[in-house]
Coordinates of C-alpha atoms in Angstrom, one line a residue:
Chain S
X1 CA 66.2 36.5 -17.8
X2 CA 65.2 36.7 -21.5
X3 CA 62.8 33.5 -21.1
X4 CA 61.4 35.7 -18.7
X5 CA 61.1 38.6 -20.8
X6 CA 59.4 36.7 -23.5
X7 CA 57.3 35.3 -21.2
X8 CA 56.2 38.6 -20.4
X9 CA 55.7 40.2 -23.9
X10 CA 53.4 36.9 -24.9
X11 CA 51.5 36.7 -22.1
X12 CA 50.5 40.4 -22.1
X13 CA 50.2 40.5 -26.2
X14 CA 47.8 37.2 -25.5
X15 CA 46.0 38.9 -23.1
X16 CA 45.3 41.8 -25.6
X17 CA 44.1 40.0 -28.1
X18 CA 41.8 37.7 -25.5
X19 CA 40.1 40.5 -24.0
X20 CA 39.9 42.4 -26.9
X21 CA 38.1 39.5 -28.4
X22 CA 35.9 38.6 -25.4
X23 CA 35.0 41.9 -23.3
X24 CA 32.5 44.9 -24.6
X25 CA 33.9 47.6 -27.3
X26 CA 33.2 50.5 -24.9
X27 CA 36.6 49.6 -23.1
X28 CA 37.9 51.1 -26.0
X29 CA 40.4 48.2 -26.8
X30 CA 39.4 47.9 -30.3
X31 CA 40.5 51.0 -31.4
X32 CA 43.9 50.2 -30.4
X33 CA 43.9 47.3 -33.5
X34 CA 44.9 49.5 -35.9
X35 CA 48.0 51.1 -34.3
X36 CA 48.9 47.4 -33.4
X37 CA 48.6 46.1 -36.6
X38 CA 51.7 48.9 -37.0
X39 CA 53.9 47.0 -34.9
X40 CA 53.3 43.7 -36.2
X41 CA 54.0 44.5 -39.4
X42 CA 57.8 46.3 -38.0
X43 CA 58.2 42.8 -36.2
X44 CA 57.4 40.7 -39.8
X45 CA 59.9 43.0 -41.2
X46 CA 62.3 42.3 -38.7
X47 CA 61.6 38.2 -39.4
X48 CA 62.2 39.0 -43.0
X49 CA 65.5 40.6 -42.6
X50 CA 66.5 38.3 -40.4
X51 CA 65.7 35.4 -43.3
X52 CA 67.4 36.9 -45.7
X53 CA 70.4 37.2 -43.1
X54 CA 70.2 33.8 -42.3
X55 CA 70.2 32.7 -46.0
X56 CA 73.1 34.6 -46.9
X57 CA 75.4 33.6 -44.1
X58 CA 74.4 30.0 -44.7
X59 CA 74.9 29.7 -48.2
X60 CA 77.7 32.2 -48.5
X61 CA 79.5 29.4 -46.6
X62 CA 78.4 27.3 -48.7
X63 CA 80.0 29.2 -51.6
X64 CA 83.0 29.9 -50.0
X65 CA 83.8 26.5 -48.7
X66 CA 82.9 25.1 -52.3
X67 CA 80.7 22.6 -50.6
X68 CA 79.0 20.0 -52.5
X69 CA 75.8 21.9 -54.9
X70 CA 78.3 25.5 -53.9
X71 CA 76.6 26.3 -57.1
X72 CA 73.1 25.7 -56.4
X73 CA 73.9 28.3 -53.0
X74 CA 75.1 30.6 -55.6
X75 CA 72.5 30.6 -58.2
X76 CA 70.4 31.2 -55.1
X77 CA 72.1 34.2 -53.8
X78 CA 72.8 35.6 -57.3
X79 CA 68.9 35.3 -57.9
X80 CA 67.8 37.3 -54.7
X81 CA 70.2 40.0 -55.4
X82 CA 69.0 40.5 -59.0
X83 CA 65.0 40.4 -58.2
X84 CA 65.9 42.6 -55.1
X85 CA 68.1 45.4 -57.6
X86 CA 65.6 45.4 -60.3
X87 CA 62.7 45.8 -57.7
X88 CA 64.3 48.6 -55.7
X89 CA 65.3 50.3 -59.3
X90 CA 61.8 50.1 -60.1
X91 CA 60.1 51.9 -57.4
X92 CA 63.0 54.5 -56.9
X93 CA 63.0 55.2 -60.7
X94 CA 59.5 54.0 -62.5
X95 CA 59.7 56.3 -65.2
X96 CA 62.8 54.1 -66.4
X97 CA 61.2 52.2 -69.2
X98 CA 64.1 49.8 -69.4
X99 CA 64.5 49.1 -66.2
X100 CA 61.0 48.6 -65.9
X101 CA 61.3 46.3 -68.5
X102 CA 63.9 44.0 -67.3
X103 CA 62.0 44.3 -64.6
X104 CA 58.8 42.7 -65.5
X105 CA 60.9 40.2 -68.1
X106 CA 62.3 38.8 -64.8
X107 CA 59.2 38.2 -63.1
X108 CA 57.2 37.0 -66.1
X109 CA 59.5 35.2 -68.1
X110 CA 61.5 33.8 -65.8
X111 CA 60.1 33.4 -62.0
X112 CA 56.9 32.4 -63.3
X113 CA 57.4 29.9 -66.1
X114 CA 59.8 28.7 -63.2
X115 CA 57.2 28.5 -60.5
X116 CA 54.5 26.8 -62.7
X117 CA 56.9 24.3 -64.5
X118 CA 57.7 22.9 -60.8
X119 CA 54.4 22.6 -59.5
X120 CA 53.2 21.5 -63.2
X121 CA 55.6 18.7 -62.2
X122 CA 53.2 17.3 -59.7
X123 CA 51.0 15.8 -62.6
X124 CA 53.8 13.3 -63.8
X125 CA 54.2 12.4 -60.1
X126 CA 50.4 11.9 -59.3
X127 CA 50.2 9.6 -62.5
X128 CA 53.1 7.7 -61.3
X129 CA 51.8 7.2 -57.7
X130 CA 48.8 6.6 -58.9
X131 CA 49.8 3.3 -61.0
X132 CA 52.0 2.3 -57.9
X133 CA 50.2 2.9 -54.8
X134 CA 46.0 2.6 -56.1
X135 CA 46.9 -1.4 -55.3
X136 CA 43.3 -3.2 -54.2
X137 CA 45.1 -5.5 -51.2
X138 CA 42.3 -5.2 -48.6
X139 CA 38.7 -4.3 -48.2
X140 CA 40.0 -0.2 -47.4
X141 CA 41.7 -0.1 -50.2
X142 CA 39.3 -1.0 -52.4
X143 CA 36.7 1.3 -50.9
X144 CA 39.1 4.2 -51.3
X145 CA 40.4 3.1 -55.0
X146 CA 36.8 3.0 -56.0
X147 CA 35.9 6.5 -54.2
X148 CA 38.6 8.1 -56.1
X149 CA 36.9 6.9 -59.2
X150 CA 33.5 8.3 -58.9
X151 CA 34.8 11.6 -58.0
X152 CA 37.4 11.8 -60.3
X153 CA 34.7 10.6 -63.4
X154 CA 31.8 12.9 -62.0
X155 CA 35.0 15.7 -62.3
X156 CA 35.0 15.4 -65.8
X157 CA 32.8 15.7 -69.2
X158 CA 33.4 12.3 -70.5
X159 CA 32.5 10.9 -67.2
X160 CA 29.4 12.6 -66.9
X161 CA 28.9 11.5 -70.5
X162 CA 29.0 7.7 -69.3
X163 CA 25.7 8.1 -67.2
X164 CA 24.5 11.0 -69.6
X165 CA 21.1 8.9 -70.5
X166 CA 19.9 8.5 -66.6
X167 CA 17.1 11.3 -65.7
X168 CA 19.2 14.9 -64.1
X169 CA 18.1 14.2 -60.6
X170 CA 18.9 10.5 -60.4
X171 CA 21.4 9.6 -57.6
X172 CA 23.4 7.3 -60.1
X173 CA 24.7 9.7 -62.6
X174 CA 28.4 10.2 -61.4
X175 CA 28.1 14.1 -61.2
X176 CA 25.3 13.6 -58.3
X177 CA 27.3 10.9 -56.6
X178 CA 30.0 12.7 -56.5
X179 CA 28.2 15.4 -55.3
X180 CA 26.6 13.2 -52.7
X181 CA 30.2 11.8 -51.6
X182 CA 32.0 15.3 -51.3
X183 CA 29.1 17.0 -49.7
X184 CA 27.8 14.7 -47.2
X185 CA 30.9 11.9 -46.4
X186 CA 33.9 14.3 -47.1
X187 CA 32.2 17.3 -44.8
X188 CA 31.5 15.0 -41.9
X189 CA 35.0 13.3 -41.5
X190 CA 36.4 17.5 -42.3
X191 CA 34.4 18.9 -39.6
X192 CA 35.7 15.8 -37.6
X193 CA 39.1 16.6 -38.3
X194 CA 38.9 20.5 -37.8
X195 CA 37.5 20.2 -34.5
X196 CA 40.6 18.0 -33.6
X197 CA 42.8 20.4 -35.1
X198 CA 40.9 23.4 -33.7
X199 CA 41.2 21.5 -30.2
X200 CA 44.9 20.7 -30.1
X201 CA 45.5 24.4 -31.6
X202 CA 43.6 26.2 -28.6
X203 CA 45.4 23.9 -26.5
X204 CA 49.1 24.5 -27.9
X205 CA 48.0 28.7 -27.9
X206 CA 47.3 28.2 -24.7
X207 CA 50.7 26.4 -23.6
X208 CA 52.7 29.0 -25.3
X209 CA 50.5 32.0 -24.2
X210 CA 50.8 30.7 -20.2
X211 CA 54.5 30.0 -21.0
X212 CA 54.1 26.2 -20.3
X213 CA 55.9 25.4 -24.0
X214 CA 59.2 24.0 -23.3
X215 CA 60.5 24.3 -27.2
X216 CA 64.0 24.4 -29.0
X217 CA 64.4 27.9 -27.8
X218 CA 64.0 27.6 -24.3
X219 CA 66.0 24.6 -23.9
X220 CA 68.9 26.4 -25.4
X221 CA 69.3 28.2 -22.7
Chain Y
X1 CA 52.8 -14.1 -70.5
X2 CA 54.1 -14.4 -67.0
X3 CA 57.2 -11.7 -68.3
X4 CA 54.3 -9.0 -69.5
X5 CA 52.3 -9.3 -66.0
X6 CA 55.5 -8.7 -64.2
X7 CA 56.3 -5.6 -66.5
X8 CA 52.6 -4.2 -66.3
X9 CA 53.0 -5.0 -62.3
X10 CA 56.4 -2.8 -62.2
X11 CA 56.1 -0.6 -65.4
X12 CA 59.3 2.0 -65.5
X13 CA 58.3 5.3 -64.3
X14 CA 59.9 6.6 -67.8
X15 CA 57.2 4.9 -69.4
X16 CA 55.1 6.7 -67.4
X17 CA 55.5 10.1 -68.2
X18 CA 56.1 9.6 -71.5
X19 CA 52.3 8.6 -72.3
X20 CA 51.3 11.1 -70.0
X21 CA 53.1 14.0 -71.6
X22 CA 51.7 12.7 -75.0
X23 CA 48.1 13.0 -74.2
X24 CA 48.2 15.8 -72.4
X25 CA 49.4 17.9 -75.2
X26 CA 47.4 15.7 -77.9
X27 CA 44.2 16.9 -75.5
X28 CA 45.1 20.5 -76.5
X29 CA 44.3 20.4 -80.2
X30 CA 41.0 18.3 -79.0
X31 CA 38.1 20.8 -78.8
X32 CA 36.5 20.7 -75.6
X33 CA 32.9 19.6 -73.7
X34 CA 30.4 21.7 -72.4
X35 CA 30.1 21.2 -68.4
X36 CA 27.2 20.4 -66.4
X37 CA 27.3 23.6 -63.8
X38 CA 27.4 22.3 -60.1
X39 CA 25.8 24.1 -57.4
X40 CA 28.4 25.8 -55.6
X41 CA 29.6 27.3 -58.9
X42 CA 26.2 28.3 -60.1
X43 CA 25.6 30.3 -56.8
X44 CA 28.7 32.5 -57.1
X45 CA 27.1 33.1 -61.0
X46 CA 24.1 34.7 -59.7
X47 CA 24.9 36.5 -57.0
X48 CA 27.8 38.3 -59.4
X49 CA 24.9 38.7 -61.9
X50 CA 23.0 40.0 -59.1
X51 CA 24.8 42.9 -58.4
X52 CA 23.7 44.3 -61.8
X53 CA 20.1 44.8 -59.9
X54 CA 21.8 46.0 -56.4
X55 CA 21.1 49.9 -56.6
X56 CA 23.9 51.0 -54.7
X57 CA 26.6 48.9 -56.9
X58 CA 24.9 50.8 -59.9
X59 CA 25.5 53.8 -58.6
X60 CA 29.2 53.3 -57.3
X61 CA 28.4 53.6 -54.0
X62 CA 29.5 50.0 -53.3
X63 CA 31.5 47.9 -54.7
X64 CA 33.1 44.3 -55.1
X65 CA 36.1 43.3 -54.1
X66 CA 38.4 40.8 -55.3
X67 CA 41.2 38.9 -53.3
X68 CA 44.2 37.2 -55.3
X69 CA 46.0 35.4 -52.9
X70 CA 47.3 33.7 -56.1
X71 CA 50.6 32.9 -57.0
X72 CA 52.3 31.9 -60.2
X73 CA 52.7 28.0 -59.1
X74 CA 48.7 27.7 -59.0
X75 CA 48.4 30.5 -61.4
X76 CA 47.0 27.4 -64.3
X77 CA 43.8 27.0 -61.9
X78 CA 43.6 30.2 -60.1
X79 CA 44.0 32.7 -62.8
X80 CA 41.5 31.5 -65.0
X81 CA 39.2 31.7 -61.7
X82 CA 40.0 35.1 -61.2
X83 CA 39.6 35.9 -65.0
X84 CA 36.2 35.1 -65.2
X85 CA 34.7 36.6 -62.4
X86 CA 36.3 40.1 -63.4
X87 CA 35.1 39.3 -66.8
X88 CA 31.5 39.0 -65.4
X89 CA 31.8 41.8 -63.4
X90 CA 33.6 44.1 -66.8
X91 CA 30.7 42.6 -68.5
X92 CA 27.9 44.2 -65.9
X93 CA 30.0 47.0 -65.7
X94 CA 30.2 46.7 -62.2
X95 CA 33.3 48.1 -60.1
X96 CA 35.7 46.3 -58.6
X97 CA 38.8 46.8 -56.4
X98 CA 41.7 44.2 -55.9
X99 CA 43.9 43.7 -53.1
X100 CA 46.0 40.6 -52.3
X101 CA 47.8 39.3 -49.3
X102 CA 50.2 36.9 -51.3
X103 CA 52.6 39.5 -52.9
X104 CA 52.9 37.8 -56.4
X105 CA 49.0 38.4 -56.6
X106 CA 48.2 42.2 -57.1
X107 CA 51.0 41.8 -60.6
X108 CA 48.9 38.4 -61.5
X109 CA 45.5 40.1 -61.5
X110 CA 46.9 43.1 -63.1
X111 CA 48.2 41.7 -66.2
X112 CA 44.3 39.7 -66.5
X113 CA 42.6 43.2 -65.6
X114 CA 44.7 44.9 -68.3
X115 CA 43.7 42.6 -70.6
X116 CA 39.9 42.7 -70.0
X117 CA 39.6 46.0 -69.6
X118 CA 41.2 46.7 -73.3
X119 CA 38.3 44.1 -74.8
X120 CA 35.7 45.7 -72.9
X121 CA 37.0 49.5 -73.1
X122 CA 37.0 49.6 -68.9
X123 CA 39.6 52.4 -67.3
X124 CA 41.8 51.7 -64.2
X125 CA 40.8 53.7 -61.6
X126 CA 37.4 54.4 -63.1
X127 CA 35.7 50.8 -63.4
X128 CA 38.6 48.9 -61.2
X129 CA 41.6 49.1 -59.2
X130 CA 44.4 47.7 -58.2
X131 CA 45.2 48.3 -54.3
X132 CA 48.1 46.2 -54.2
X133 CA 50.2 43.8 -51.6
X134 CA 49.3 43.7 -47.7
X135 CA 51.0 41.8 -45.0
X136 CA 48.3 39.2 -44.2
X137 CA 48.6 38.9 -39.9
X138 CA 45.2 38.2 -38.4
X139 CA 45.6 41.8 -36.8
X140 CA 45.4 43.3 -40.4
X141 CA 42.4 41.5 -41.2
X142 CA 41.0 43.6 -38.5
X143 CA 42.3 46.6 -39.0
X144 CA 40.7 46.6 -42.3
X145 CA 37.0 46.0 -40.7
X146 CA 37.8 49.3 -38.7
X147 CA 39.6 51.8 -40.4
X148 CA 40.2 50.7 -43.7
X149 CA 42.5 53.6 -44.9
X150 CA 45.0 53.0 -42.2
X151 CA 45.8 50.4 -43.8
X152 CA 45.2 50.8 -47.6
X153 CA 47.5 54.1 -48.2
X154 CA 48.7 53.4 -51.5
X155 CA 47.4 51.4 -54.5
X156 CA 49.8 49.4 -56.9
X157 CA 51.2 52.2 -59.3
X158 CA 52.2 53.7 -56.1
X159 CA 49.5 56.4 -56.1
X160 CA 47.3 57.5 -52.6
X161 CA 44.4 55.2 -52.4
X162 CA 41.6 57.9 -51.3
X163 CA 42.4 60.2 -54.7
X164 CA 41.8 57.0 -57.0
X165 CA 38.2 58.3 -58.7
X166 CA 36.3 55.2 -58.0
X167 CA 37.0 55.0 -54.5
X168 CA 35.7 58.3 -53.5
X169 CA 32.7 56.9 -52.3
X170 CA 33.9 54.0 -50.3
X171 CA 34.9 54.2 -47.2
X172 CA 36.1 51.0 -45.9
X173 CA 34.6 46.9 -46.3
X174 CA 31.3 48.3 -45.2
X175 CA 30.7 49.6 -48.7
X176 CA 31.8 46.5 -50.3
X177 CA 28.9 44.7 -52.0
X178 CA 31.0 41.3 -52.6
X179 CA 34.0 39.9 -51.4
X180 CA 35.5 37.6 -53.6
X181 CA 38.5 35.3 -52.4
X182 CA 40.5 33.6 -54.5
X183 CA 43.3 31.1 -53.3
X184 CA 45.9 27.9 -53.1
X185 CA 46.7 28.9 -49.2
X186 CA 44.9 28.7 -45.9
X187 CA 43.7 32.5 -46.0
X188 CA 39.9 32.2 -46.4
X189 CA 40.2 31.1 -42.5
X190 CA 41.1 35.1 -41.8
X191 CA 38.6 36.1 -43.6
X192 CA 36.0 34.6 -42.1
X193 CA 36.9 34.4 -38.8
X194 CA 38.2 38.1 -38.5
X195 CA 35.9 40.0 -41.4
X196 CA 33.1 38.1 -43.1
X197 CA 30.7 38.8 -39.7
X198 CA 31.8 42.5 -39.3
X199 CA 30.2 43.6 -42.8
X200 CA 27.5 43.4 -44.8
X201 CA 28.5 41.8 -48.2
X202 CA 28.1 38.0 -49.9
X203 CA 31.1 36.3 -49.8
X204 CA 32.0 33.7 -52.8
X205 CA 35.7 32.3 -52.9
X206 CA 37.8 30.0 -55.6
X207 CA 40.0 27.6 -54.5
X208 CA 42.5 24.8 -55.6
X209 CA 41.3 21.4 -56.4
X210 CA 43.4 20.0 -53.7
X211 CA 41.5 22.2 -51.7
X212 CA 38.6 21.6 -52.6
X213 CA 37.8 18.6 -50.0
X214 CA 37.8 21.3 -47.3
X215 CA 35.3 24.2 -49.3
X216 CA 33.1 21.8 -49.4
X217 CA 33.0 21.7 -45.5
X218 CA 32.9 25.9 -45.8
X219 CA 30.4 26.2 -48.0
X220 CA 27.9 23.5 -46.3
X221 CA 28.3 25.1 -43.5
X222 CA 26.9 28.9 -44.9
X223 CA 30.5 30.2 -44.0
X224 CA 31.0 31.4 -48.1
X225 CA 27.8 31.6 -50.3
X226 CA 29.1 30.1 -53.2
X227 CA 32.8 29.2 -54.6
X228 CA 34.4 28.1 -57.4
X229 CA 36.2 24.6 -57.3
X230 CA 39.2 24.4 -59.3
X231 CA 39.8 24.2 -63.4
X232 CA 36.5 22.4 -63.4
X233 CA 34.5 25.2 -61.8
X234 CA 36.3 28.0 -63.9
X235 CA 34.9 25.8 -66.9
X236 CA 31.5 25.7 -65.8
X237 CA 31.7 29.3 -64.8
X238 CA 33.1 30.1 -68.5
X239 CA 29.8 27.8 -69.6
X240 CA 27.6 30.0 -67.9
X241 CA 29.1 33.0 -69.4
X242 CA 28.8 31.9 -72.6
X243 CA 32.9 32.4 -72.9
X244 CA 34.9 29.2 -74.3
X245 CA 38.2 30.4 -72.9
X246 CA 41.1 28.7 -71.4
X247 CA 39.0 27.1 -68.7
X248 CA 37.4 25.2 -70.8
X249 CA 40.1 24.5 -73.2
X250 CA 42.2 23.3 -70.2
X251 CA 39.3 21.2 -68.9
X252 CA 40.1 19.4 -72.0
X253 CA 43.5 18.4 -70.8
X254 CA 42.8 17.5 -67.4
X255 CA 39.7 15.1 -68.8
X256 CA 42.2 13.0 -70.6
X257 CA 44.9 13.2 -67.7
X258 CA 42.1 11.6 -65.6
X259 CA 41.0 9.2 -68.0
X260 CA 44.5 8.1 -68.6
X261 CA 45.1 8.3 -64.8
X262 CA 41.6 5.8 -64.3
X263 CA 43.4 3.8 -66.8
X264 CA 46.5 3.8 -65.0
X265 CA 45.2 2.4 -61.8
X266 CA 43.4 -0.1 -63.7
X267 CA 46.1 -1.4 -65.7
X268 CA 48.1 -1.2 -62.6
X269 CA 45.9 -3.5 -60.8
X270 CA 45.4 -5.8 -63.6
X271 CA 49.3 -6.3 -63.4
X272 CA 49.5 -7.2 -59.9
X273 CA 46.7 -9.3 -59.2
X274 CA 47.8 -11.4 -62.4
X275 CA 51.7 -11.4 -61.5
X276 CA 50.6 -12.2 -57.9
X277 CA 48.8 -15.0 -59.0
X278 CA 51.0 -17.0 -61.8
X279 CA 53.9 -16.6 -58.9
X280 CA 51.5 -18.7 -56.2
X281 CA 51.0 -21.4 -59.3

């Protein structure tokens, strides 16, 4: 019964959207958008809730079974909880300078540096893959190790510097062919592999709006 | 000799970062280049330099918009991209309005529109504002097209969008001159499918420079008019404004991390092919 009332609810929500899309404004659909942009923003509440739910009960177990990392589950937990105090304090009480202030040292001082030293992170990695994996074994790799080095020196001053004394215009300086390589070679295979995605995306929408998708959810049942 | 090949071939990872981590920040105290300006970059220039001419931007009846959907983990690249532009824009004193759909974004840009509006005497609410956080679902894309005030109640301090001073005028994204979108996530797809044909504004965008493989597709394709590609465009955009900011300072670093990454590979290579070959002898 609830497969069937699912099926239901996405095939008419689809069917909105499609002929909402597709069929003149004077039906009068359009002006609906607005009120159901309402809704779906109740139902990505609901998903939210339902996350933070989900992350409790999981690593509240966690916690309370002193799993192995327990303490990585709690740093988690105590984390939300502060962010989530300090945010609600704020917009119930903004005149609070203090709070307001703890506030923004939390998000600045902490989250961020946080956030950026972890993706920073990714340099050291893309250095070390770099040495390891640019190997010249076969013809491919070659052509893709020596790709990567135009680019990367038209990228950069000192590269440009290196073909600096060749006329603006010609084809050679490093800037131009890297141009030349991201704007003709990189767009053709991208708009090859967009229109694959873009095809095996209209067909999955498709499968899920006709209720064809057999997924984890349904099987369950 | 055979010993050194085999180290080079398999050099410890350790090793690795280490000479990484000291050129990077050696390149900091380095001063840095001037860049040559590439196309794409040069196009989002002067159409913001434009809008100084457009007669309805002068007179507040439209203005530009800019899109954070920036976060603090791409914040290096995408901050300085947002920086600029608003710094053009301060500098034409033309008016702007952010709104972001990532919600670290609206506090990002605040703290960079705070600080250029003190070096170039703008007020909030006057010459810019900050609308805040909305939940980005394709159906709130199109909302905004039609009734932009149904969804854009309240700006960022909290405060009724309509009774903000500069937005008197503007009634929704037709009265938007310029839409500028600035990102490290998939969201310039919305935009253009669901807004960009609806009005009548440019649109420029900033992206990541792992993104930038697929802008290059966008932009060729007349979807954006112009955008700005990574730390490297941010650097030519602060050539063009005559600014040597972080952009540029930062271009500094990343020049050396590639140089040292070129010289990775190389070395890398060198090791192999020799190790490879004493073994077979």
């Amino acid at each position: 019964m609830r497969r069937i009332i699912i099926m239901i609810i996405t095939f008419l929500g689809g069917l909105f959207f499609f002929c909402e899309f597709f069929f003149p404004r004077e039906l009068g659909l359009t002006e609906v958008i607005p009120r159901m942009s309402v809704v779906l923003i109740i139902i990505a509440e609901f998903a939210i809730g339902l996350g933070i739910i989900n992350l409790f009960r999981f690593h509240g177990i966690n916690i309370i079974k002193k799993r192995k990392g327990w303490y990585n589950s709690f740093a988690l937990l105590i984390s939300i909880i502060v962010m989530f105090v300090f945010q609600v304090l704020v917009y119930y009480a903004n005149t609070n300078a203090a709070i307001k202030q703890i506030q923004d040292f939390l998000f600045n001082y902490v989250y961020i540096p946080l956030d950026t030293t972890t993706f920073s992170l990714l340099a050291f990695f893309i250095a070390s893959a770099a040495y390891r994996a640019f190997r010249v074994r076969s013809f491919e790799a070659a052509l893709m190790m020596s790709i990567a080095l135009i680019v990367m020196l038209g990228q950069i001053p000192l590269g440009q510097q290196l073909t600096s004394s060749l006329a603006a215009t010609s084809s050679f300086r490093f800037e131009n062919l890297r141009e030349w390589i991201m704007g003709l070679w990189n767009v053709a295979a991208q708009r090859g592999i967009s229109l694959a995605m873009l095809a095996g995306g209209l067909a999955f929408s498709l499968r899920i709006w006709l209720g064809l998708e057999q997924g984890s959810f349904f099987e369950q049942e | 000799m055979k010993k050194f090949f085999e180290v080079l071939d398999h050099l410890d990872r350790r090793i690795i970062y280490l000479i990484l981590f000291i050129v990077l920040i050696s390149a900091f105290f380095i001063p840095g280049r001037p860049q040559n300006v590439s196309k794409p970059t040069k196009d989002v220039y002067n159409i913001v330099e434009g809008l100084s001419e457009n007669k309805d931007v002068k007179e507040g009846k439209k203005i530009v918009l800019i899109v954070p959907d920036i976060d603090a983990a791409t914040f290096g690249e995408t901050g300085i991209q947002t920086k600029v532009v608003m710094e053009h824009l301060m500098k034409n004193n033309v008016k702007f309005a952010i709104m972001s759909f990532i919600p670290q974004g609206p506090a990002l840009a605040d703290d960079i529109s705070k600080s250029l509006a003190q070096k170039y005497g703008k007020k909030e609410g006057v010459d810019y504002c900050n609308l805040g956080f909305f939940l980005g679902t394709q159906v709130i894309y199109r909302t905004l097209v039609k009734d932009f005030y149904s969804v854009v109640k309240k700006d960022f301090y909290n405060r009724p969008a309509k009774e903000i001073p500069m937005m008197k005028d503007i009634k929704g994204l037709q009265d938007v001159a310029l839409v500028y979108h600035i990102t490290g996530t998939q969201t310039l797809g919305y935009w253009i499918g669901f807004v960009r044909n609806d009005i009548d504004a440019k649109f420029v965008a900033a992206c990541t420079g792992i993104m930038g493989a697929d802008y290059a597709n966008v932009y060729a394709s007349h979807l954006i008019d112009g955008y700005i590609n990574a730390m490297v465009g941010a650097a030519e955009y602060e050539g063009l404004l005559g600014v040597f900011g972080k952009g540029l300072r930062n271009m500094q670093v990343q020049n050396f991390g590639h140089l040292l990454i070129i010289a990775f590979i190389i070395l890398g290579n060198i090791g192999a092919f020799v190790s490879r070959k004493l073994n077979k002898e």
